[in-house]
């Protein structure tokens, strides 16, 4: 199911209105220092009033059956507002991983709770290196003799890893990388928060000591599942980045109109005009690449994998450029803790590095192009 343009505009307006009320700068700053790092009441309202967790989950599992186009609209607005919530981990990573696994039993067990907003979830792939390369996974899974599995190892940079009810973990078996489901309350599981550059996105280090787990999908299919999920997640992240970049541009142009130097708005100076114009070009390109990739996904196009990699590269670059220029346009105040410009810079940098950084995603683009 795909929404038309008027429906997309209505969706964007509804989500923006909700986030302006629930995720202003004061709320973001408060949640950055809280535990858990999201407001459970706001999360419940997002689920009950707007049905956001179930937006891109098939109707057979209690969702609304929309796709990446509609999800991209929501993520753009969340990136714009720096929303502190388990949405990206739950809806973009975990839910899409369950769907990609092809395991109908696992989907039926977990997706209805995710769609209703009752279950939060995340995907644990990266280890100490921060890379999502299946070849670098050292966490191990062994049969326990009773039809289940035991996980041993460590995962790092797990988004919302200390609060997620459901953990989807990629670990190595004799058949290769495989996907497993782990309950938050499982014995042998330890989760510790990680201190990272971006305090608006909670991350954790997970330690598994013979933790009971359930195989999701086929044994040894983790590599294929990860490749598919990374394409989808990269587009979701790109939309979030495009929304943040657009907000940086808005902040810069608004400030350039009201900040006066030498008796005139600083926006009248050629150097500031050039900065804002350069930001506009980057932001427009970011939005176009993210939305085109989402459209190709909705159409089931064979070009989607390439478009996903392009969107990831374009939006990562655009967000970093916009966040840095936003600080420059604001001058001295832009470098202070009190101003929100640094929050967007931190999110831009953490997003750029989330799936391995520029070298990794440029290599991924070459791979998708068959080069």
Coordinates of N, CA, C and O in Angstrom, one line a residue, residues 29-127:
X29 N 17.0 17.8 25.5 CA 18.1 17.9 26.5 C 17.8 17.2 27.8 O 18.7 16.6 28.4
X30 N 16.6 17.2 28.2 CA 16.2 16.4 29.4 C 16.4 14.9 29.3 O 17.0 14.3 30.1
X31 N 16.0 14.4 28.1 CA 16.1 13.0 27.9 C 17.5 12.5 27.7 O 17.9 11.4 27.9
X32 N 18.4 13.4 27.2 CA 19.8 13.1 27.0 C 20.5 12.6 28.3 O 21.4 11.8 28.2
X33 N 20.0 13.1 29.4 CA 20.6 12.8 30.7 C 19.7 11.9 31.5 O 19.9 11.7 32.7
X34 N 18.7 11.3 30.9 CA 17.8 10.5 31.7 C 18.0 9.0 31.4 O 18.8 8.6 30.5
X35 N 17.4 8.2 32.2 CA 17.5 6.7 32.1 C 16.1 6.1 32.4 O 15.6 6.2 33.5
X36 N 15.4 5.6 31.4 CA 15.8 5.4 30.0 C 15.9 6.7 29.2 O 15.3 7.7 29.7
X37 N 16.5 6.6 28.1 CA 16.7 7.9 27.3 C 15.5 8.1 26.3 O 15.7 8.6 25.2
X38 N 14.3 7.8 26.8 CA 13.1 8.2 26.0 C 12.0 8.3 27.0 O 12.0 7.7 28.1
X39 N 10.9 9.0 26.6 CA 9.7 9.2 27.4 C 8.7 8.1 27.0 O 8.2 8.1 25.9
X40 N 8.5 7.2 28.0 CA 7.5 6.1 27.7 C 6.1 6.6 27.4 O 5.4 6.0 26.6
X41 N 5.7 7.7 28.0 CA 4.4 8.2 27.7 C 4.3 8.7 26.3 O 3.3 8.5 25.6
X42 N 5.3 9.5 25.8 CA 5.3 10.0 24.5 C 5.4 8.8 23.5 O 4.7 8.8 22.4
X43 N 6.1 7.8 23.8 CA 6.2 6.6 22.9 C 4.8 5.9 22.8 O 4.4 5.6 21.7
X44 N 4.1 5.8 23.9 CA 2.7 5.3 23.9 C 1.8 6.1 23.1 O 0.9 5.6 22.4
X45 N 1.9 7.5 23.2 CA 1.1 8.4 22.5 C 1.4 8.2 21.0 O 0.4 8.3 20.1
X46 N 2.6 8.1 20.6 CA 3.0 7.9 19.2 C 2.3 6.7 18.6 O 2.0 6.6 17.4
X47 N 2.2 5.6 19.4 CA 1.6 4.4 19.0 C 0.1 4.5 19.0 O -0.5 4.0 18.0
X48 N -0.5 5.0 20.0 CA -1.9 5.0 20.1 C -2.6 6.1 19.3 O -3.6 5.9 18.7
X49 N -2.0 7.3 19.2 CA -2.6 8.4 18.5 C -2.3 8.4 17.0 O -3.1 8.7 16.1
X50 N -1.0 8.1 16.7 CA -0.5 8.2 15.3 C -0.2 6.8 14.7 O 0.0 6.7 13.5
X51 N -0.2 5.8 15.5 CA 0.1 4.4 15.0 C 1.5 4.3 14.3 O 1.6 3.6 13.3
X52 N 2.4 5.1 14.7 CA 3.7 5.2 14.0 C 4.5 3.8 14.1 O 5.1 3.5 13.1
X53 N 4.5 3.1 15.2 CA 5.3 1.9 15.2 C 4.9 0.8 14.1 O 5.6 0.1 13.6
X54 N 3.6 0.8 13.8 CA 3.0 -0.1 12.9 C 2.9 0.3 11.5 O 2.4 -0.4 10.6
X55 N 3.5 1.5 11.2 CA 3.3 2.1 9.9 C 3.8 1.2 8.7 O 3.1 1.0 7.7
X56 N 5.0 0.7 8.9 CA 5.6 -0.1 7.8 C 5.5 -1.6 8.1 O 6.3 -2.4 7.5
X57 N 4.6 -2.1 8.9 CA 4.5 -3.5 9.2 C 3.2 -4.0 8.5 O 2.2 -3.3 8.5
X58 N 3.3 -5.1 7.8 CA 2.2 -5.7 7.1 C 0.9 -5.8 8.0 O 1.0 -6.0 9.2
X59 N -0.2 -5.7 7.3 CA -1.5 -5.7 8.0 C -1.7 -7.0 8.7 O -2.4 -7.1 9.7
X60 N -1.2 -8.1 8.1 CA -1.4 -9.4 8.7 C -0.8 -9.6 10.1 O -1.1 -10.4 10.9
X61 N 0.2 -8.6 10.4 CA 0.8 -8.6 11.7 C 0.4 -7.5 12.6 O 1.1 -7.1 13.5
X62 N -0.7 -6.8 12.2 CA -1.2 -5.8 13.0 C -0.8 -4.4 12.6 O -1.1 -3.4 13.3
X63 N 0.0 -4.3 11.5 CA 0.4 -2.9 11.1 C -0.5 -2.3 10.1 O -1.6 -2.8 9.8
X64 N 0.0 -1.2 9.4 CA -0.8 -0.5 8.4 C -0.4 -0.8 7.0 O -1.1 -0.4 6.1
X65 N 0.7 -1.6 6.8 CA 1.0 -2.1 5.5 C 1.7 -1.1 4.6 O 1.7 -1.3 3.4
X66 N 2.2 0.0 5.1 CA 2.8 1.0 4.2 C 4.3 0.6 4.1 O 4.8 -0.4 4.6
X67 N 5.0 1.4 3.3 CA 6.4 1.1 3.0 C 7.4 2.1 3.3 O 7.1 3.0 4.1
X68 N 8.5 2.1 2.6 CA 9.6 3.0 2.9 C 9.3 4.5 2.6 O 9.9 5.4 3.1
X69 N 8.4 4.7 1.6 CA 8.1 6.1 1.3 C 7.4 6.8 2.5 O 7.8 7.9 2.9
X70 N 6.4 6.1 3.0 CA 5.7 6.7 4.2 C 6.6 6.7 5.4 O 6.6 7.7 6.2
X71 N 7.4 5.6 5.6 CA 8.3 5.6 6.7 C 9.4 6.7 6.6 O 9.8 7.3 7.6
X72 N 9.8 7.0 5.4 CA 10.8 8.1 5.2 C 10.3 9.4 5.6 O 11.0 10.2 6.2
X73 N 9.0 9.7 5.4 CA 8.4 10.9 5.8 C 8.5 11.1 7.3 O 8.9 12.1 7.9
X74 N 8.1 10.0 8.0 CA 8.2 10.0 9.5 C 9.6 10.2 10.0 O 9.8 11.0 10.9
X75 N 10.5 9.5 9.4 CA 11.9 9.6 9.8 C 12.5 10.9 9.5 O 13.4 11.4 10.3
X76 N 12.2 11.6 8.4 CA 12.6 12.9 8.2 C 12.2 13.9 9.3 O 13.0 14.7 9.8
X77 N 11.0 13.7 9.7 CA 10.5 14.6 10.8 C 11.1 14.3 12.1 O 11.4 15.2 12.9
X78 N 11.4 13.0 12.4 CA 12.0 12.6 13.6 C 13.5 13.1 13.6 O 14.0 13.5 14.7
X79 N 14.2 13.0 12.5 CA 15.5 13.6 12.4 C 15.5 15.1 12.6 O 16.5 15.6 13.2
X80 N 14.6 15.7 12.0 CA 14.4 17.2 12.2 C 14.3 17.6 13.7 O 14.8 18.6 14.1
X81 N 13.5 16.7 14.4 CA 13.3 17.1 15.8 C 14.2 16.4 16.8 O 14.1 16.6 18.0
X82 N 15.2 15.6 16.3 CA 16.1 14.9 17.2 C 15.4 14.1 18.2 O 15.7 14.0 19.4
X83 N 14.3 13.4 17.8 CA 13.5 12.7 18.7 C 14.3 11.6 19.5 O 14.9 10.8 18.8
X84 N 14.2 11.6 20.8 CA 14.8 10.5 21.6 C 13.7 9.5 21.8 O 12.9 9.6 22.7
X85 N 13.8 8.4 21.0 CA 12.8 7.3 21.1 C 13.4 6.1 20.5 O 14.2 6.2 19.6
X86 N 12.9 4.9 20.8 CA 13.4 3.7 20.2 C 12.8 3.4 18.8 O 12.6 2.2 18.5
X87 N 12.4 4.4 18.1 CA 11.7 4.2 16.8 C 12.7 3.6 15.8 O 12.3 2.6 15.1
X88 N 13.8 4.1 15.6 CA 14.7 3.6 14.5 C 15.1 2.2 14.8 O 15.1 1.3 13.9
X89 N 15.5 1.9 16.1 CA 15.9 0.5 16.4 C 14.8 -0.4 16.3 O 15.0 -1.6 15.8
X90 N 13.6 -0.1 16.7 CA 12.5 -1.0 16.7 C 11.8 -1.2 15.3 O 11.6 -2.3 14.9
X91 N 11.5 -0.1 14.7 CA 10.8 -0.1 13.4 C 11.7 -0.3 12.2 O 11.3 -1.1 11.3
X92 N 12.8 0.3 12.2 CA 13.6 0.3 11.0 C 14.6 -0.9 11.0 O 14.7 -1.7 10.1
X93 N 15.2 -1.2 12.2 CA 16.1 -2.3 12.3 C 15.4 -3.6 12.6 O 15.5 -4.6 11.8
X94 N 14.8 -3.7 13.8 CA 14.3 -5.0 14.2 C 13.1 -5.5 13.4 O 13.1 -6.6 12.9
X95 N 12.1 -4.6 13.1 CA 10.9 -5.1 12.4 C 11.3 -5.5 11.0 O 10.9 -6.5 10.5
X96 N 12.2 -4.7 10.3 CA 12.6 -5.0 9.0 C 13.4 -6.3 8.9 O 13.4 -7.1 8.0
X97 N 14.2 -6.5 10.0 CA 15.0 -7.8 10.1 C 14.1 -9.0 10.2 O 14.3 -10.0 9.5
X98 N 13.1 -8.9 11.0 CA 12.1 -10.0 11.1 C 11.5 -10.3 9.8 O 11.3 -11.5 9.4
X99 N 11.1 -9.3 9.1 CA 10.4 -9.5 7.8 C 11.4 -10.1 6.8 O 11.0 -10.9 6.0
X100 N 12.6 -9.6 6.8 CA 13.7 -10.1 5.9 C 14.0 -11.5 6.1 O 14.5 -12.3 5.2
X101 N 13.8 -12.0 7.4 CA 14.2 -13.4 7.7 C 13.3 -14.4 7.0 O 13.7 -15.5 6.9
X102 N 12.1 -14.0 6.7 CA 11.2 -14.9 6.1 C 10.6 -15.9 7.1 O 9.9 -16.9 6.7
X103 N 10.9 -15.7 8.4 CA 10.4 -16.6 9.4 C 9.0 -16.2 9.9 O 8.9 -15.3 10.7
X104 N 8.0 -16.8 9.3 CA 6.6 -16.4 9.6 C 6.2 -16.6 11.1 O 5.4 -15.8 11.6
X105 N 6.8 -17.6 11.7 CA 6.5 -17.9 13.1 C 7.0 -16.8 14.0 O 6.4 -16.3 14.9
X106 N 8.3 -16.4 13.7 CA 8.9 -15.3 14.4 C 8.2 -14.0 14.2 O 8.0 -13.2 15.2
X107 N 7.8 -13.7 13.0 CA 7.0 -12.5 12.7 C 5.7 -12.5 13.4 O 5.3 -11.4 14.0
X108 N 5.0 -13.6 13.4 CA 3.7 -13.6 14.1 C 3.9 -13.5 15.6 O 3.0 -13.0 16.3
X109 N 5.0 -13.9 16.1 CA 5.2 -13.9 17.6 C 5.6 -12.4 18.0 O 5.2 -12.0 19.1
X110 N 6.4 -11.7 17.2 CA 7.0 -10.5 17.7 C 6.4 -9.2 17.0 O 6.3 -8.2 17.7
X111 N 6.0 -9.3 15.7 CA 5.6 -8.0 15.1 C 4.3 -7.4 15.6 O 4.2 -6.2 15.6
X112 N 3.3 -8.2 16.0 CA 2.1 -7.5 16.5 C 2.4 -6.6 17.7 O 1.8 -5.5 17.8
X113 N 3.2 -7.1 18.6 CA 3.6 -6.3 19.8 C 4.3 -5.0 19.4 O 4.1 -3.9 19.9
X114 N 5.2 -5.1 18.4 CA 6.0 -4.0 17.8 C 5.0 -3.0 17.2 O 5.1 -1.8 17.4
X115 N 4.1 -3.5 16.4 CA 3.1 -2.6 15.7 C 2.2 -1.9 16.7 O 1.9 -0.7 16.4
X116 N 1.9 -2.5 17.8 CA 1.0 -1.9 18.8 C 1.8 -0.9 19.7 O 1.2 -0.2 20.5
X117 N 3.1 -0.9 19.6 CA 3.9 -0.1 20.5 C 4.2 -0.7 21.9 O 4.8 0.0 22.7
X118 N 3.8 -1.9 22.1 CA 4.0 -2.6 23.4 C 5.4 -3.2 23.5 O 5.9 -3.4 24.6
X119 N 6.0 -3.5 22.4 CA 7.3 -4.2 22.4 C 8.3 -3.3 21.7 O 8.1 -2.8 20.6
X120 N 9.4 -3.0 22.3 CA 10.5 -2.3 21.7 C 11.6 -3.4 21.4 O 11.7 -4.4 22.0
X121 N 12.4 -3.1 20.3 CA 13.3 -4.1 19.9 C 14.5 -3.5 19.2 O 14.5 -2.3 18.9
X122 N 15.6 -4.2 19.0 CA 16.7 -3.7 18.4 C 17.5 -4.8 17.7 O 17.2 -6.0 17.8
X123 N 18.5 -4.4 16.9 CA 19.3 -5.4 16.1 C 20.8 -5.2 16.6 O 21.3 -4.1 16.5
X124 N 21.4 -6.3 17.0 CA 22.8 -6.3 17.5 C 23.7 -7.0 16.5 O 23.6 -8.2 16.3
X125 N 24.5 -6.3 15.8 CA 25.4 -6.8 14.7 C 26.8 -6.5 15.0 O 27.7 -7.4 15.1
X126 N 27.1 -5.2 15.1 CA 28.5 -4.8 15.3 C 29.1 -5.2 16.6 O 28.4 -5.4 17.6
X127 N 30.5 -5.4 16.5 CA 31.2 -5.7 17.7 C 32.2 -4.6 18.0 O 31.9 -3.4 17.8

